[in-house]
Short mmCIF file of N, CA and C in Angstrom, two decimals:
data_model
loop_
_atom_site.label_atom_id
_atom_site.label_comp_id
_atom_site.label_asym_id
_atom_site.label_seq_id
_atom_site.Cartn_x
_atom_site.Cartn_y
_atom_site.Cartn_z
N VAL O 207 10.01 1.54 2.54
CA VAL O 207 8.33 2.02 2.37
C VAL O 207 9.03 2.97 3.88
N GLN O 208 8.52 3.82 3.91
CA GLN O 208 7.51 5.04 4.79
C GLN O 208 6.54 4.61 5.73
N MET O 209 6.76 4.32 6.78
CA MET O 209 5.12 4.38 7.42
C MET O 209 4.86 5.21 8.07
N ILE O 210 3.85 6.21 8.79
CA ILE O 210 3.33 6.88 9.13
C ILE O 210 3.19 6.43 10.96
N ARG O 211 3.43 7.48 11.85
CA ARG O 211 3.98 7.15 13.27
C ARG O 211 2.47 8.50 13.99
N LEU O 212 2.30 8.40 14.80
CA LEU O 212 1.23 9.52 15.53
C LEU O 212 2.27 9.62 17.07
N THR O 213 2.97 10.98 16.71
CA THR O 213 4.12 11.28 18.21
C THR O 213 2.96 12.04 18.60
N GLN O 214 4.09 12.18 19.94
CA GLN O 214 3.02 13.53 20.38
C GLN O 214 3.58 14.76 19.72
N ARG O 215 4.39 14.89 18.50
CA ARG O 215 5.07 16.41 18.13
C ARG O 215 3.84 16.14 16.86
N GLY O 216 2.55 15.08 16.74
CA GLY O 216 2.52 14.72 15.17
C GLY O 216 2.20 13.47 14.68
N PHE O 217 1.96 14.06 13.54
CA PHE O 217 2.64 12.36 12.82
C PHE O 217 3.87 12.42 11.40
N ASN O 218 4.40 11.86 11.39
CA ASN O 218 5.13 12.08 10.62
C ASN O 218 5.64 10.67 10.19
N THR O 219 7.47 10.13 9.73
CA THR O 219 7.85 7.99 8.58
C THR O 219 8.87 7.84 9.52
N THR O 220 8.36 6.95 9.02
CA THR O 220 9.90 6.41 9.86
C THR O 220 10.09 5.45 9.02
N SER O 221 10.97 5.07 8.97
CA SER O 221 11.59 4.19 7.64
C SER O 221 11.72 2.15 8.20
N LEU O 222 10.74 1.60 7.17
CA LEU O 222 10.88 0.19 7.34
C LEU O 222 11.49 -0.62 5.96
N GLN O 223 12.00 -1.32 6.29
CA GLN O 223 12.66 -2.37 5.12
C GLN O 223 11.97 -3.69 4.60
N VAL O 224 11.39 -3.56 3.45
CA VAL O 224 10.69 -4.24 3.12
C VAL O 224 11.46 -5.11 1.98
N SER O 225 11.39 -7.02 2.37
CA SER O 225 12.35 -7.54 1.85
C SER O 225 12.34 -8.34 0.59
N ARG O 226 12.67 -8.66 -0.55
CA ARG O 226 12.15 -8.81 -2.10
C ARG O 226 11.41 -10.35 -1.91
N GLN O 227 9.98 -10.90 -1.89
CA GLN O 227 9.16 -11.89 -1.54
C GLN O 227 10.19 -12.81 -2.38
N LYS O 228 10.76 -14.24 -1.89
CA LYS O 228 11.15 -15.70 -2.62
C LYS O 228 9.58 -16.22 -3.25
N PHE O 229 9.46 -15.90 -4.26
CA PHE O 229 8.13 -16.68 -5.07
C PHE O 229 7.70 -16.41 -5.96
N ASN O 230 7.03 -18.04 -6.72
CA ASN O 230 6.29 -17.00 -8.16
C ASN O 230 5.59 -17.11 -7.77
N LEU O 231 5.54 -14.97 -8.84
CA LEU O 231 3.85 -14.72 -8.41
C LEU O 231 2.45 -15.60 -8.80
N MET O 232 2.84 -16.47 -10.57
CA MET O 232 2.27 -17.58 -10.71
C MET O 232 1.78 -18.85 -10.01
N ASP O 233 2.45 -19.35 -9.82
CA ASP O 233 2.32 -20.02 -8.47
C ASP O 233 1.30 -20.14 -7.27
N HIS O 234 0.94 -18.47 -6.96
CA HIS O 234 0.19 -18.30 -5.54
C HIS O 234 -1.54 -17.37 -5.94
N TYR O 235 -1.34 -17.10 -7.83
CA TYR O 235 -2.85 -16.45 -7.91
C TYR O 235 -3.28 -17.09 -9.28
N ASN O 236 -4.14 -17.28 -9.90
CA ASN O 236 -5.00 -17.44 -10.35
C ASN O 236 -3.98 -17.18 -12.05
N ASP O 237 -4.71 -17.83 -13.14
CA ASP O 237 -3.85 -17.32 -13.84
C ASP O 237 -4.37 -16.49 -15.09
N ASP O 238 -4.85 -15.34 -14.46
CA ASP O 238 -5.52 -14.76 -15.22
C ASP O 238 -4.72 -13.44 -15.01
N PHE O 239 -4.33 -13.67 -13.20
CA PHE O 239 -3.02 -12.51 -12.30
C PHE O 239 -2.79 -11.73 -12.95
N GLN O 240 -1.21 -12.56 -13.63
CA GLN O 240 -0.47 -11.81 -14.41
C GLN O 240 -0.44 -10.85 -15.81
N GLU O 241 -1.92 -10.47 -15.43
CA GLU O 241 -1.89 -9.35 -16.33
C GLU O 241 -2.52 -7.59 -15.32
N VAL O 242 -3.74 -8.93 -14.25
CA VAL O 242 -3.17 -7.75 -13.08
C VAL O 242 -2.40 -7.29 -12.51
N HIS O 243 -1.02 -7.61 -12.44
CA HIS O 243 -0.27 -7.09 -11.78
C HIS O 243 0.10 -6.71 -13.11
N GLN O 244 0.70 -6.27 -13.56
CA GLN O 244 1.26 -5.96 -14.65
C GLN O 244 0.80 -4.65 -15.16
N THR O 245 -1.65 -4.19 -15.28
CA THR O 245 -1.59 -3.45 -15.04
C THR O 245 -1.39 -2.15 -13.80
N ILE O 246 -1.50 -2.96 -12.72
CA ILE O 246 -0.92 -1.97 -11.50
C ILE O 246 0.22 -1.94 -11.37
N LEU O 247 1.59 -2.89 -12.20
CA LEU O 247 2.11 -1.99 -12.08
C LEU O 247 2.79 -1.13 -12.91
N LYS O 248 2.53 -0.81 -13.86
CA LYS O 248 2.34 0.00 -14.86
C LYS O 248 1.96 1.33 -14.10
N LYS O 249 0.32 0.93 -13.92
CA LYS O 249 -0.46 2.51 -12.71
C LYS O 249 1.02 3.37 -11.38
N LEU O 250 0.99 2.44 -11.48
CA LEU O 250 1.95 2.62 -9.57
C LEU O 250 3.51 2.74 -10.19
N SER O 251 3.34 2.74 -11.84
CA SER O 251 5.43 2.87 -11.97
C SER O 251 5.17 4.55 -12.80
N SER O 252 3.65 4.84 -13.14
CA SER O 252 4.13 5.56 -14.10
C SER O 252 4.28 7.19 -13.64
N LYS O 253 5.03 7.84 -14.02
CA LYS O 253 4.89 9.45 -13.57
C LYS O 253 4.14 9.90 -13.76
N ASN O 254 3.61 10.75 -11.73
CA ASN O 254 3.20 11.45 -11.24
C ASN O 254 1.53 11.26 -11.65
N GLY O 255 1.29 9.79 -12.38
CA GLY O 255 -0.02 9.56 -12.04
C GLY O 255 -0.58 9.06 -10.84
N LYS O 256 -1.97 8.99 -11.30
CA LYS O 256 -3.37 9.19 -10.58
C LYS O 256 -3.96 7.99 -10.37
N GLY O 257 -4.90 7.43 -9.16
CA GLY O 257 -5.54 7.38 -9.17
C GLY O 257 -5.52 6.60 -8.12
N LEU O 258 -6.14 4.41 -8.54
CA LEU O 258 -6.39 3.62 -7.22
C LEU O 258 -6.66 2.85 -7.27
N VAL O 259 -5.72 1.87 -6.78
CA VAL O 259 -6.03 0.09 -6.68
C VAL O 259 -6.66 0.36 -5.74
N LEU O 260 -7.46 -0.87 -5.28
CA LEU O 260 -9.12 -1.06 -3.68
C LEU O 260 -8.28 -3.30 -3.76
N LEU O 261 -7.45 -3.62 -3.20
CA LEU O 261 -7.07 -5.03 -3.20
C LEU O 261 -8.00 -5.39 -2.28
N HIS O 262 -8.86 -5.89 -2.46
CA HIS O 262 -9.49 -6.38 -1.55
C HIS O 262 -10.19 -8.22 -1.53
N GLY O 263 -10.93 -9.10 -0.17
CA GLY O 263 -10.76 -10.35 -0.25
C GLY O 263 -10.91 -10.72 1.10
N LYS O 264 -11.29 -12.11 1.57
CA LYS O 264 -11.06 -12.58 3.03
C LYS O 264 -9.68 -12.37 3.75
N PRO O 265 -9.45 -12.20 4.64
CA PRO O 265 -8.96 -12.85 5.40
C PRO O 265 -7.46 -14.02 4.59
N GLY O 266 -5.95 -13.70 3.57
CA GLY O 266 -5.63 -14.88 4.46
C GLY O 266 -5.60 -15.86 2.62
N THR O 267 -5.91 -15.04 1.73
CA THR O 267 -6.35 -15.01 -0.19
C THR O 267 -4.79 -13.61 -0.24
N GLY O 268 -4.24 -13.40 0.00
CA GLY O 268 -2.77 -13.03 -0.46
C GLY O 268 -2.55 -11.67 -0.53
N LYS O 269 -3.72 -10.83 -0.23
CA LYS O 269 -3.65 -9.74 -0.05
C LYS O 269 -1.88 -8.62 0.31
N THR O 270 -1.45 -9.17 1.63
CA THR O 270 -0.10 -8.77 2.21
C THR O 270 0.53 -9.63 1.36
N THR O 271 0.43 -11.17 1.10
CA THR O 271 1.72 -10.86 0.23
C THR O 271 2.13 -10.17 -1.20
N TYR O 272 1.31 -9.80 -1.56
CA TYR O 272 0.92 -10.10 -2.56
C TYR O 272 1.73 -8.06 -2.64
N ILE O 273 1.55 -7.94 -1.87
CA ILE O 273 1.95 -6.06 -1.65
C ILE O 273 3.24 -6.22 -1.25
N ARG O 274 2.87 -7.31 -0.07
CA ARG O 274 4.98 -7.40 -0.38
C ARG O 274 5.75 -7.62 -1.42
N TYR O 275 5.36 -8.10 -2.22
CA TYR O 275 6.14 -8.52 -3.75
C TYR O 275 6.36 -8.05 -3.98
N LEU O 276 5.40 -6.39 -4.46
CA LEU O 276 5.02 -5.21 -5.32
C LEU O 276 5.85 -4.32 -5.17
N VAL O 277 6.15 -3.85 -3.65
CA VAL O 277 6.18 -2.66 -3.72
C VAL O 277 7.87 -3.30 -3.45
N PRO O 278 8.92 -3.54 -3.81
CA PRO O 278 10.37 -3.60 -4.04
C PRO O 278 10.21 -2.97 -5.48
N LEU O 279 9.70 -3.28 -6.30
CA LEU O 279 9.14 -2.99 -7.86
C LEU O 279 8.57 -1.80 -8.06
N ILE O 280 8.24 -1.83 -7.17
CA ILE O 280 7.59 0.47 -7.73
C ILE O 280 8.84 0.95 -6.67
N LYS O 281 9.10 2.04 -8.06
CA LYS O 281 10.95 2.80 -8.11
C LYS O 281 10.17 3.83 -7.58
N LYS O 282 8.97 3.74 -6.71
CA LYS O 282 8.90 5.32 -6.38
C LYS O 282 8.89 4.89 -4.80
N LYS O 283 8.38 6.09 -3.54
CA LYS O 283 8.65 6.21 -2.31
C LYS O 283 7.54 5.66 -1.91
N VAL O 284 6.97 4.79 -1.06
CA VAL O 284 5.90 3.85 -1.06
C VAL O 284 5.14 4.84 1.08
N ILE O 285 4.52 5.50 1.01
CA ILE O 285 4.30 5.44 2.61
C ILE O 285 2.64 4.86 2.88
N PHE O 286 3.39 4.17 3.76
CA PHE O 286 1.93 2.91 4.79
C PHE O 286 1.32 3.92 5.82
N LEU O 287 0.38 3.57 5.34
CA LEU O 287 -0.92 3.68 6.64
C LEU O 287 -1.26 3.14 7.67
N PRO O 288 -1.01 2.20 8.74
CA PRO O 288 -1.64 1.13 9.28
C PRO O 288 -3.31 0.78 9.67
N PRO O 289 -3.89 -0.15 9.66
CA PRO O 289 -5.26 0.14 10.23
C PRO O 289 -4.92 1.14 11.44
N SER O 290 -4.44 1.08 12.50
CA SER O 290 -5.23 1.65 13.49
C SER O 290 -4.74 3.02 12.95
N MET O 291 -4.25 4.07 12.57
CA MET O 291 -4.68 5.01 11.86
C MET O 291 -5.60 4.74 10.82
N ALA O 292 -6.38 4.22 9.88
CA ALA O 292 -6.83 4.39 8.33
C ALA O 292 -8.17 6.06 9.65
N SER O 293 -8.21 5.94 10.72
CA SER O 293 -9.05 6.41 10.43
C SER O 293 -9.31 8.04 10.56
N ALA O 294 -7.64 8.38 10.86
CA ALA O 294 -7.27 9.92 10.80
C ALA O 294 -6.94 10.00 9.21
N ILE O 295 -7.04 9.30 7.84
CA ILE O 295 -6.98 9.60 6.56
C ILE O 295 -7.49 11.09 6.17
N THR O 296 -8.40 11.47 7.56
CA THR O 296 -8.68 13.11 6.72
C THR O 296 -8.52 14.11 7.03
N ASP O 297 -6.38 14.18 8.79
CA ASP O 297 -6.40 14.49 9.25
C ASP O 297 -5.42 15.60 8.54
N PRO O 298 -5.89 16.98 8.54
CA PRO O 298 -5.25 17.91 7.59
C PRO O 298 -3.43 17.26 8.35
N ASP O 299 -3.03 17.29 9.20
CA ASP O 299 -1.41 17.03 9.22
C ASP O 299 -1.23 16.23 8.68
N LEU O 300 -1.67 14.47 8.60
CA LEU O 300 -1.51 14.04 7.58
C LEU O 300 -1.94 14.10 6.34
N ILE O 301 -2.24 14.69 6.07
CA ILE O 301 -2.57 15.12 4.70
C ILE O 301 -1.49 16.33 4.05
N SER O 302 -1.01 16.59 4.31
CA SER O 302 0.88 17.32 4.91
C SER O 302 1.56 16.64 3.95
N ILE O 303 1.67 15.22 4.50
CA ILE O 303 2.97 14.20 4.32
C ILE O 303 2.08 14.38 3.53
N LEU O 304 1.11 13.77 2.90
CA LEU O 304 1.41 13.24 1.48
C LEU O 304 1.31 14.08 0.81
N THR O 305 1.75 15.57 0.74
CA THR O 305 1.51 17.05 -0.13
C THR O 305 3.21 17.33 -0.33
N GLU O 306 3.65 16.98 0.84
CA GLU O 306 4.74 16.66 0.65
C GLU O 306 5.80 16.06 0.34
N ASN O 307 4.86 15.01 -0.23
CA ASN O 307 5.69 13.75 -1.11
C ASN O 307 4.95 13.43 -2.35
N PRO O 308 5.33 14.15 -3.53
CA PRO O 308 4.35 14.07 -4.90
C PRO O 308 4.83 12.85 -5.46
N ASN O 309 4.30 12.55 -5.88
CA ASN O 309 5.40 11.26 -6.62
C ASN O 309 4.67 10.02 -6.30
N SER O 310 4.49 9.61 -4.17
CA SER O 310 4.34 8.77 -4.51
C SER O 310 2.89 8.17 -4.37
N VAL O 311 3.88 6.40 -3.84
CA VAL O 311 2.40 5.10 -3.55
C VAL O 311 2.14 5.53 -2.24
N PHE O 312 0.59 5.62 -2.13
CA PHE O 312 -0.27 6.16 -0.33
C PHE O 312 -0.88 4.37 -0.65
N LEU O 313 -0.39 3.75 0.57
CA LEU O 313 -0.66 1.69 0.96
C LEU O 313 -1.48 2.28 2.61
N VAL O 314 -3.00 1.95 2.16
CA VAL O 314 -3.31 2.21 3.58
C VAL O 314 -3.95 0.66 3.42
N SER O 315 -3.97 0.10 4.62
CA SER O 315 -4.75 -0.71 5.75
C SER O 315 -5.99 -0.98 6.16
N PHE O 316 -6.25 -1.16 5.68
CA PHE O 316 -8.22 -1.04 6.60
C PHE O 316 -8.55 -2.53 7.33
N ASP O 317 -9.16 -2.46 8.78
CA ASP O 317 -8.60 -3.51 8.85
C ASP O 317 -10.91 -3.54 8.41
N ILE O 318 -10.85 -5.04 8.22
CA ILE O 318 -11.94 -5.03 7.81
C ILE O 318 -13.47 -5.23 8.87
N SER O 319 -13.45 -4.62 10.37
CA SER O 319 -14.83 -3.76 10.78
C SER O 319 -14.19 -2.66 11.26
N LEU O 320 -13.53 -1.82 10.37
CA LEU O 320 -13.80 -0.48 10.41
C LEU O 320 -14.60 -0.59 9.00
N ILE O 321 -14.25 -1.10 8.57
CA ILE O 321 -14.85 -0.97 6.76
C ILE O 321 -16.67 -1.92 7.55
N LEU O 322 -16.48 -2.60 7.69
CA LEU O 322 -18.30 -3.05 7.86
C LEU O 322 -18.99 -1.45 9.07
N SER O 323 -18.62 -1.45 10.10
CA SER O 323 -18.45 -0.51 10.76
C SER O 323 -19.64 0.76 10.57
N PHE O 324 -19.33 1.16 8.90
CA PHE O 324 -19.53 2.19 7.94
C PHE O 324 -20.60 1.27 6.96
N GLU O 325 -20.96 0.51 6.87
CA GLU O 325 -22.18 -0.09 6.60
C GLU O 325 -23.21 -0.76 7.30
#
């Protein structure tokens, strides 16, 4: 996973290691989630695929745990934008990082307080 950082020279990325989670997916999610997981995995693994996967829910419901499980299964570069930088999503310098990394998965984490401020 490449995490986006803002430095004095602008946006750049740094590598983060994500270890494979040791748990059974079906022990932690509803019975119908296996089908959802397969759909997400297929969508994110398709070459040059485009789309949006939105995980939402209350804190502690397993979104981050699922992402940690999912990331090692994806055979693409994953670029992570942390919650503290979510407001920079339209910055042209950030957009250039995305255009320089085609066929990647862009993972954005929003702080719920940021989302509520838009409502």
